[in-house]
CSV table of C-alpha atoms in Angstrom, one decimal:
chain,number,residue,atom,x,y,z
A,11,UNK,CA,-12.6,-49.4,39.7
A,12,UNK,CA,-14.1,-48.7,43.1
A,13,UNK,CA,-16.7,-51.0,44.8
A,14,UNK,CA,-20.4,-49.8,44.5
A,15,UNK,CA,-22.3,-48.4,47.3
A,16,UNK,CA,-24.9,-51.0,48.5
A,17,UNK,CA,-28.3,-50.3,50.1
A,18,UNK,CA,-28.6,-51.2,53.8
A,19,UNK,CA,-31.4,-53.7,54.6
A,20,UNK,CA,-34.0,-52.5,57.1
A,21,UNK,CA,-34.9,-54.9,60.0
A,22,UNK,CA,-38.2,-54.3,62.0
A,23,UNK,CA,-38.8,-55.9,65.4
A,24,UNK,CA,-42.3,-56.8,66.6
A,25,UNK,CA,-43.9,-54.9,69.5
A,26,UNK,CA,-42.6,-56.4,72.8
A,27,UNK,CA,-44.5,-57.0,76.0
A,28,UNK,CA,-45.7,-54.1,78.1
A,29,UNK,CA,-46.0,-53.9,82.0
A,30,UNK,CA,-49.8,-53.5,81.6
A,31,UNK,CA,-50.1,-56.7,79.7
A,32,UNK,CA,-51.8,-59.8,81.4
A,33,UNK,CA,-49.6,-62.8,82.1
A,34,UNK,CA,-50.9,-64.5,79.1
A,35,UNK,CA,-50.3,-61.3,76.8
A,36,UNK,CA,-46.8,-60.8,78.3
A,37,UNK,CA,-45.7,-64.4,77.6
A,38,UNK,CA,-47.1,-64.4,74.1
A,39,UNK,CA,-45.4,-61.1,73.2
A,40,UNK,CA,-42.1,-62.3,74.8
A,41,UNK,CA,-42.0,-65.5,72.8
A,42,UNK,CA,-42.8,-63.6,69.6
A,43,UNK,CA,-40.1,-61.2,70.1
A,44,UNK,CA,-37.5,-63.8,70.7
A,45,UNK,CA,-38.6,-65.7,67.6
A,46,UNK,CA,-38.5,-62.4,65.5
A,47,UNK,CA,-35.0,-61.6,66.8
A,48,UNK,CA,-33.7,-65.1,65.8
A,49,UNK,CA,-35.3,-64.7,62.3
A,50,UNK,CA,-33.7,-61.2,61.9
A,51,UNK,CA,-30.1,-62.4,62.4
A,52,UNK,CA,-29.4,-62.9,58.6
A,53,UNK,CA,-30.8,-59.5,57.9
A,54,UNK,CA,-28.6,-57.9,60.6
A,55,UNK,CA,-25.6,-59.6,59.2
A,56,UNK,CA,-26.4,-58.5,55.7
A,57,UNK,CA,-26.8,-54.9,56.9
A,58,UNK,CA,-23.5,-55.0,58.8
A,59,UNK,CA,-21.7,-56.5,55.7
A,60,UNK,CA,-23.2,-53.7,53.4
A,61,UNK,CA,-22.3,-51.0,55.9
A,62,UNK,CA,-18.7,-52.3,55.8
A,63,UNK,CA,-18.6,-52.5,51.9
A,64,UNK,CA,-19.9,-49.0,51.8
A,65,UNK,CA,-17.2,-47.7,54.2
A,66,UNK,CA,-14.5,-49.5,52.0
A,67,UNK,CA,-16.0,-47.8,48.8
A,68,UNK,CA,-16.2,-44.4,50.5
A,69,UNK,CA,-12.5,-44.7,51.6
A,70,UNK,CA,-11.4,-45.7,48.0
A,71,UNK,CA,-13.2,-42.6,46.7
A,72,UNK,CA,-11.6,-40.4,49.2
A,73,UNK,CA,-8.1,-41.8,48.2
A,74,UNK,CA,-8.8,-41.2,44.5
A,75,UNK,CA,-10.0,-37.7,45.2
A,76,UNK,CA,-6.8,-37.1,47.3
A,77,UNK,CA,-4.6,-38.2,44.4
A,78,UNK,CA,-6.5,-36.0,42.0
A,79,UNK,CA,-6.1,-33.1,44.3
A,80,UNK,CA,-2.4,-33.7,44.6
A,81,UNK,CA,-2.0,-34.1,40.8
A,82,UNK,CA,-4.0,-30.8,40.3
A,83,UNK,CA,-1.9,-29.1,42.8
A,84,UNK,CA,1.3,-30.3,40.9
A,85,UNK,CA,0.0,-29.1,37.6
A,86,UNK,CA,-0.9,-25.7,39.1
A,87,UNK,CA,2.7,-25.5,40.4
A,88,UNK,CA,4.1,-26.4,37.0
A,89,UNK,CA,2.0,-23.9,35.2
A,90,UNK,CA,2.9,-21.2,37.7
A,91,UNK,CA,6.5,-22.0,37.1
A,92,UNK,CA,6.2,-21.7,33.4
A,93,UNK,CA,4.3,-18.5,33.7
A,94,UNK,CA,7.0,-17.1,35.8
A,95,UNK,CA,9.6,-18.2,33.2
A,96,UNK,CA,7.6,-16.7,30.3
A,97,UNK,CA,7.3,-13.4,32.2
A,98,UNK,CA,11.1,-13.4,32.9
A,99,UNK,CA,11.7,-14.1,29.1
A,100,UNK,CA,9.3,-11.3,28.2
A,101,UNK,CA,11.1,-8.9,30.6
A,102,UNK,CA,14.4,-9.8,29.2
A,103,UNK,CA,13.2,-9.4,25.6
A,104,UNK,CA,11.7,-6.0,26.4
A,105,UNK,CA,15.0,-5.0,28.1
A,106,UNK,CA,17.0,-6.1,24.9
A,107,UNK,CA,14.6,-4.2,22.7
A,108,UNK,CA,15.0,-1.0,24.8
A,109,UNK,CA,18.7,-1.4,24.8
A,110,UNK,CA,18.8,-1.9,21.1
A,111,UNK,CA,16.7,1.2,20.5
A,112,UNK,CA,18.9,3.1,22.9
A,113,UNK,CA,22.0,2.1,21.0
A,114,UNK,CA,20.5,2.8,17.6
A,115,UNK,CA,19.3,6.3,18.9
A,116,UNK,CA,22.8,6.8,20.4
A,117,UNK,CA,24.9,5.9,17.3
A,118,UNK,CA,22.2,7.0,14.7
A,119,UNK,CA,24.0,9.1,12.1
A,120,UNK,CA,27.4,7.9,13.2
A,121,UNK,CA,26.4,4.4,12.0
A,122,UNK,CA,25.3,5.8,8.7
A,123,UNK,CA,21.5,5.6,9.7
A,124,UNK,CA,19.1,8.6,9.0
A,125,UNK,CA,17.5,10.1,12.0
A,126,UNK,CA,14.5,8.4,13.5
A,127,UNK,CA,12.8,11.6,14.7
A,128,UNK,CA,9.4,12.0,13.2
A,129,UNK,CA,9.6,8.7,11.2
A,130,UNK,CA,7.2,6.6,13.3
A,131,UNK,CA,5.6,3.8,11.3
A,132,UNK,CA,8.0,4.2,8.3
A,133,UNK,CA,10.3,1.5,6.9
A,134,UNK,CA,14.1,1.8,6.4
A,135,UNK,CA,14.8,1.0,2.7
A,136,UNK,CA,17.7,1.2,0.4
A,137,UNK,CA,17.6,4.3,-1.8
A,138,UNK,CA,16.9,3.8,-5.5
A,139,UNK,CA,20.4,4.9,-6.5
A,140,UNK,CA,21.7,2.3,-4.0
A,141,UNK,CA,24.1,4.8,-2.3
A,142,UNK,CA,22.5,4.5,1.2
A,143,UNK,CA,19.3,4.1,3.1
A,144,UNK,CA,16.4,6.2,3.9
A,145,UNK,CA,12.9,6.2,5.4
A,146,UNK,CA,9.9,5.4,3.3
A,147,UNK,CA,6.1,4.9,3.7
A,148,UNK,CA,6.1,1.6,1.8
A,149,UNK,CA,2.3,1.1,1.7
A,150,UNK,CA,1.8,4.1,-0.7
A,151,UNK,CA,3.4,2.4,-3.8
A,152,UNK,CA,1.8,2.9,-7.1
A,153,UNK,CA,2.7,2.7,-11.0
A,154,UNK,CA,1.2,4.6,-13.8
A,155,UNK,CA,1.8,4.7,-17.5
A,156,UNK,CA,1.1,7.8,-19.5
A,157,UNK,CA,0.6,7.9,-23.2
A,158,UNK,CA,-0.8,11.5,-23.7
A,159,UNK,CA,0.4,14.8,-22.6
A,160,UNK,CA,-1.1,16.2,-19.5
A,161,UNK,CA,-0.4,18.0,-16.1
A,162,UNK,CA,0.3,15.7,-13.2
A,163,UNK,CA,-0.8,16.7,-9.7
A,164,UNK,CA,1.8,15.7,-7.1
A,165,UNK,CA,-1.1,14.7,-4.8
A,166,UNK,CA,-1.4,11.3,-6.8
A,167,UNK,CA,1.8,10.2,-4.9
A,168,UNK,CA,0.0,10.3,-1.6
A,169,UNK,CA,2.5,9.9,1.3
A,170,UNK,CA,5.1,8.4,-0.9
A,171,UNK,CA,8.7,9.6,-0.6
A,172,UNK,CA,10.3,8.9,-4.0
A,173,UNK,CA,9.3,8.6,-7.6
A,174,UNK,CA,11.1,6.8,-10.4
A,175,UNK,CA,10.4,8.5,-13.8
A,176,UNK,CA,11.1,6.6,-17.1
A,177,UNK,CA,10.5,8.3,-20.4
A,178,UNK,CA,10.6,7.2,-24.0
A,179,UNK,CA,10.8,9.6,-26.9
A,180,UNK,CA,8.7,9.3,-30.0
A,181,UNK,CA,10.2,7.2,-32.9
A,182,UNK,CA,11.1,8.7,-36.2
A,183,UNK,CA,9.4,7.6,-39.5
A,184,UNK,CA,11.2,5.9,-42.4
A,185,UNK,CA,12.0,7.6,-45.7
A,186,UNK,CA,10.2,6.7,-48.9
A,187,UNK,CA,10.9,6.7,-52.7
A,188,UNK,CA,9.3,5.2,-55.8
A,189,UNK,CA,10.9,4.5,-59.1
A,190,UNK,CA,14.6,4.1,-58.1
A,191,UNK,CA,16.7,1.3,-57.2
A,192,UNK,CA,18.6,2.8,-54.2
A,193,UNK,CA,17.9,1.9,-50.6
A,194,UNK,CA,16.0,4.2,-48.2
A,195,UNK,CA,16.7,4.4,-44.4
A,196,UNK,CA,14.2,3.5,-41.7
A,197,UNK,CA,13.5,5.9,-38.7
A,198,UNK,CA,15.5,5.9,-35.6
A,199,UNK,CA,14.0,4.7,-32.4
A,200,UNK,CA,13.1,7.2,-29.6
A,201,UNK,CA,15.7,7.6,-26.7
A,202,UNK,CA,15.1,6.4,-23.2
A,203,UNK,CA,15.8,8.5,-20.0
A,204,UNK,CA,15.3,7.8,-16.3
A,205,UNK,CA,15.8,9.4,-13.0
A,206,UNK,CA,14.6,9.2,-9.3
A,207,UNK,CA,13.2,12.3,-7.6
A,208,UNK,CA,12.5,13.2,-4.0
A,209,UNK,CA,8.8,14.0,-4.3
A,210,UNK,CA,9.0,16.8,-1.7
A,211,UNK,CA,11.3,18.7,-4.2
A,212,UNK,CA,8.8,18.5,-7.1
A,213,UNK,CA,6.4,21.4,-7.8
A,214,UNK,CA,2.6,20.9,-7.1
A,215,UNK,CA,1.8,20.4,-10.8
A,216,UNK,CA,4.2,18.8,-13.2
A,217,UNK,CA,3.7,19.2,-16.9
A,218,UNK,CA,4.2,16.0,-18.9
A,219,UNK,CA,4.7,16.1,-22.6
A,220,UNK,CA,4.6,12.8,-24.6
A,221,UNK,CA,6.6,12.9,-27.8
A,222,UNK,CA,4.5,12.0,-30.9
A,223,UNK,CA,5.8,9.5,-33.3
A,224,UNK,CA,7.0,10.8,-36.7
A,225,UNK,CA,4.3,10.6,-39.3
A,226,UNK,CA,4.6,8.4,-42.3
A,227,UNK,CA,5.7,10.1,-45.5
A,228,UNK,CA,4.6,9.4,-49.1
A,229,UNK,CA,6.7,9.5,-52.3
A,230,UNK,CA,5.5,9.2,-55.9
A,231,UNK,CA,8.9,10.1,-57.5
A,232,UNK,CA,12.5,8.9,-57.6
A,233,UNK,CA,13.5,11.5,-55.1
A,234,UNK,CA,13.6,10.3,-51.5
A,235,UNK,CA,11.1,11.8,-49.2
A,236,UNK,CA,12.8,12.2,-45.7
A,237,UNK,CA,11.1,10.7,-42.7
A,238,UNK,CA,9.9,12.9,-39.8
A,239,UNK,CA,11.6,12.9,-36.4
A,240,UNK,CA,9.7,11.9,-33.3
A,241,UNK,CA,8.9,14.3,-30.6
A,242,UNK,CA,10.8,14.6,-27.3
A,243,UNK,CA,9.1,13.4,-24.1
A,244,UNK,CA,9.6,15.8,-21.2
A,245,UNK,CA,8.8,15.4,-17.4
A,246,UNK,CA,8.6,19.0,-16.1
A,247,UNK,CA,10.1,21.9,-18.0
A,248,UNK,CA,13.7,21.0,-17.3
A,249,UNK,CA,13.6,17.9,-15.0
A,250,UNK,CA,14.0,15.1,-17.5
A,251,UNK,CA,13.9,14.6,-21.3
A,252,UNK,CA,13.9,11.6,-23.6
A,253,UNK,CA,14.9,12.7,-27.2
A,254,UNK,CA,12.7,11.7,-30.1
A,255,UNK,CA,14.2,9.4,-32.9
A,256,UNK,CA,15.5,11.1,-36.0
A,257,UNK,CA,13.5,10.6,-39.2
A,258,UNK,CA,15.2,9.0,-42.1
A,259,UNK,CA,17.1,11.8,-43.9
A,260,UNK,CA,18.0,10.0,-47.2
A,261,UNK,CA,20.2,7.0,-47.8
A,262,UNK,CA,22.4,8.3,-45.0
A,263,UNK,CA,21.5,6.7,-41.7
A,264,UNK,CA,20.9,8.8,-38.5
A,265,UNK,CA,23.8,9.6,-36.3
A,266,UNK,CA,22.5,9.6,-32.7
A,267,UNK,CA,23.8,6.1,-31.7
A,268,UNK,CA,26.1,6.5,-28.8
A,269,UNK,CA,24.6,4.3,-26.1
A,270,UNK,CA,22.0,1.6,-25.4
A,271,UNK,CA,19.6,4.1,-23.8
A,272,UNK,CA,19.2,5.6,-27.1
A,273,UNK,CA,16.9,4.3,-29.7
A,274,UNK,CA,18.3,1.9,-32.4
A,275,UNK,CA,19.3,3.6,-35.6
A,276,UNK,CA,17.2,3.2,-38.6
A,277,UNK,CA,18.3,0.7,-41.3
A,278,UNK,CA,20.7,2.1,-43.9
A,279,UNK,CA,23.0,0.9,-46.8
A,280,UNK,CA,24.5,-2.1,-44.9
A,281,UNK,CA,23.8,-4.4,-41.9
A,282,UNK,CA,23.5,-3.1,-38.4
A,283,UNK,CA,23.7,-4.2,-34.8
A,284,UNK,CA,23.0,-2.8,-31.3
A,285,UNK,CA,22.6,1.0,-31.7
A,286,UNK,CA,24.8,0.7,-34.7
A,287,UNK,CA,24.3,3.0,-37.7
A,288,UNK,CA,23.2,0.3,-40.1
A,289,UNK,CA,23.9,0.9,-43.8
A,290,UNK,CA,21.4,-0.7,-45.7
A,291,UNK,CA,19.7,-3.5,-43.7
A,292,UNK,CA,18.0,-4.2,-40.5
A,293,UNK,CA,17.0,-1.5,-38.0
A,294,UNK,CA,19.4,-1.1,-35.0
A,295,UNK,CA,18.4,-2.9,-31.8
A,296,UNK,CA,18.2,-1.3,-28.4
A,297,UNK,CA,18.1,-2.2,-24.8
A,298,UNK,CA,16.0,0.5,-23.3
A,299,UNK,CA,15.0,2.9,-26.1
A,300,UNK,CA,12.8,2.2,-29.1
A,301,UNK,CA,14.4,0.1,-31.9
A,302,UNK,CA,15.1,1.4,-35.4
A,303,UNK,CA,13.0,0.7,-38.5
A,304,UNK,CA,14.2,-1.5,-41.3
A,305,UNK,CA,15.6,-0.1,-44.5
A,306,UNK,CA,13.6,0.1,-47.7
A,307,UNK,CA,15.7,-2.2,-49.9
A,308,UNK,CA,15.2,-5.1,-52.3
A,309,UNK,CA,17.4,-7.3,-49.9
A,310,UNK,CA,17.1,-6.1,-46.3
A,311,UNK,CA,13.9,-5.2,-44.7
A,312,UNK,CA,14.1,-6.5,-41.0
A,313,UNK,CA,13.2,-4.2,-38.1
A,314,UNK,CA,15.3,-3.7,-34.9
A,315,UNK,CA,14.1,-5.1,-31.6
A,316,UNK,CA,14.2,-3.6,-28.1
A,317,UNK,CA,14.0,-5.0,-24.7
A,318,UNK,CA,12.4,-2.2,-22.8
A,319,UNK,CA,11.1,0.0,-25.6
A,320,UNK,CA,9.0,-0.7,-28.8
A,321,UNK,CA,10.3,-2.6,-31.8
A,322,UNK,CA,11.0,-0.9,-35.1
A,323,UNK,CA,8.8,-1.4,-38.2
A,324,UNK,CA,10.0,-3.6,-41.1
A,325,UNK,CA,11.1,-1.8,-44.3
A,326,UNK,CA,9.8,-2.7,-47.7
A,327,UNK,CA,11.4,-3.3,-51.0
A,328,UNK,CA,9.5,-4.5,-54.0
A,329,UNK,CA,7.4,-3.4,-57.0
A,330,UNK,CA,3.9,-3.4,-55.7
A,331,UNK,CA,1.8,-0.3,-56.5
A,332,UNK,CA,0.8,1.9,-53.5
A,333,UNK,CA,2.9,-0.2,-51.0
A,334,UNK,CA,3.3,0.7,-47.3
A,335,UNK,CA,6.1,-0.1,-45.0
A,336,UNK,CA,5.5,-1.3,-41.3
A,337,UNK,CA,5.1,1.3,-38.5
A,338,UNK,CA,7.1,1.1,-35.3
A,339,UNK,CA,5.5,-0.2,-32.0
A,340,UNK,CA,5.0,2.0,-28.9
A,341,UNK,CA,6.9,3.2,-27.1
A,342,UNK,CA,9.3,4.9,-29.5
A,343,UNK,CA,9.8,2.3,-32.3
A,344,UNK,CA,11.1,3.8,-35.5
A,345,UNK,CA,9.1,3.3,-38.8
A,346,UNK,CA,10.4,1.2,-41.7
A,347,UNK,CA,11.7,2.7,-44.9
A,348,UNK,CA,10.3,2.0,-48.3
A,349,UNK,CA,11.9,1.8,-51.9
A,350,UNK,CA,9.8,0.7,-54.9
A,351,UNK,CA,11.7,0.0,-58.1
A,352,UNK,CA,11.2,1.4,-61.5
A,353,UNK,CA,8.4,-0.9,-62.2
A,354,UNK,CA,5.5,-0.1,-61.8
A,355,UNK,CA,5.8,3.4,-63.3
A,356,UNK,CA,3.0,4.9,-61.1
A,357,UNK,CA,1.6,4.7,-57.6
A,358,UNK,CA,2.9,5.8,-54.3
A,359,UNK,CA,5.3,4.5,-51.7
A,360,UNK,CA,4.4,5.1,-48.0
A,361,UNK,CA,6.9,4.8,-45.2
A,362,UNK,CA,6.3,3.3,-41.8
A,363,UNK,CA,5.3,5.8,-39.1
A,364,UNK,CA,7.3,6.3,-35.9
A,365,UNK,CA,5.5,5.2,-32.6
A,366,UNK,CA,4.4,7.6,-29.8
A,367,UNK,CA,6.6,8.0,-26.7
A,368,UNK,CA,5.5,7.1,-23.2
A,369,UNK,CA,6.2,7.9,-19.5
A,370,UNK,CA,6.0,5.6,-16.6
A,371,UNK,CA,6.0,6.8,-13.0
A,372,UNK,CA,6.5,4.4,-10.1
A,373,UNK,CA,6.3,5.9,-6.5
A,374,UNK,CA,7.0,4.5,-3.1
């Protein structure tokens, strides 16, 4: 801490003798001046000490200011050095960027990359079929489910490049009978189909048909009333199709059971598994398509289940008058079959309906 600046005392001398004074006046003023000077000695000493102390304090302040100036100059030099280094790093980064861009532009298609011409602001993405890469405007993604037939305008895709189309056909309904002891099949689940399209290749307007589920059927006799097949779901006239599930024909189960994309088979005269043709028993399960409806039987009534499609409806077997089997769930679940025994002797048996199909579009 520096010494404080002290105020300097002020000393005033009395008026001395003048030549025009008389002898008496001259002598009196001379003696008064001498006495005043002797009395002011302490004041003069105090003023001298204060002046010295103030000089020391001023020197300390000057030294501190000099140190601060030196430190500031050093900091400024360090900051300038750092700025120069940052500028050099930025220059090197920009040079590396330009070099990388030049290399990419030079090797381009030779490295398996698509051309960059006209693709400013787009992202390089893996193609949906995972066979390569391509450019895409990733901020135009959208997903829409469709449950009713309509025309789709390509304008809904905006600036997107690709669209993934997923379709489910309608599920078939189960068969029905009353007054007999034989089993009746459930309806088959609707099939699943999928494909990726380049949006630029699509027509301006795309017709979309959603397959209806097979309607429930009613029986009031010992003769089996066959189920009704579900409708096909179509994207465009010939672009993509998912087949509707077959309706239960009789105690013979439907035959379209070749792969997991198909709907599960309707329950028939024995137990069934994944896409199996069960004969009778539970409806066939599916991974993508709708599951099959359960058989109408006194023993097996369980419905099939699906991972991506709708579940089948449970079959019914019993003796309740005017009974109804369970319908399939959307998309594409097959309806359950129904079989009522000889008692009661009247009433109706109604099968489960197949569920409607569906389309899902995902674009990016």
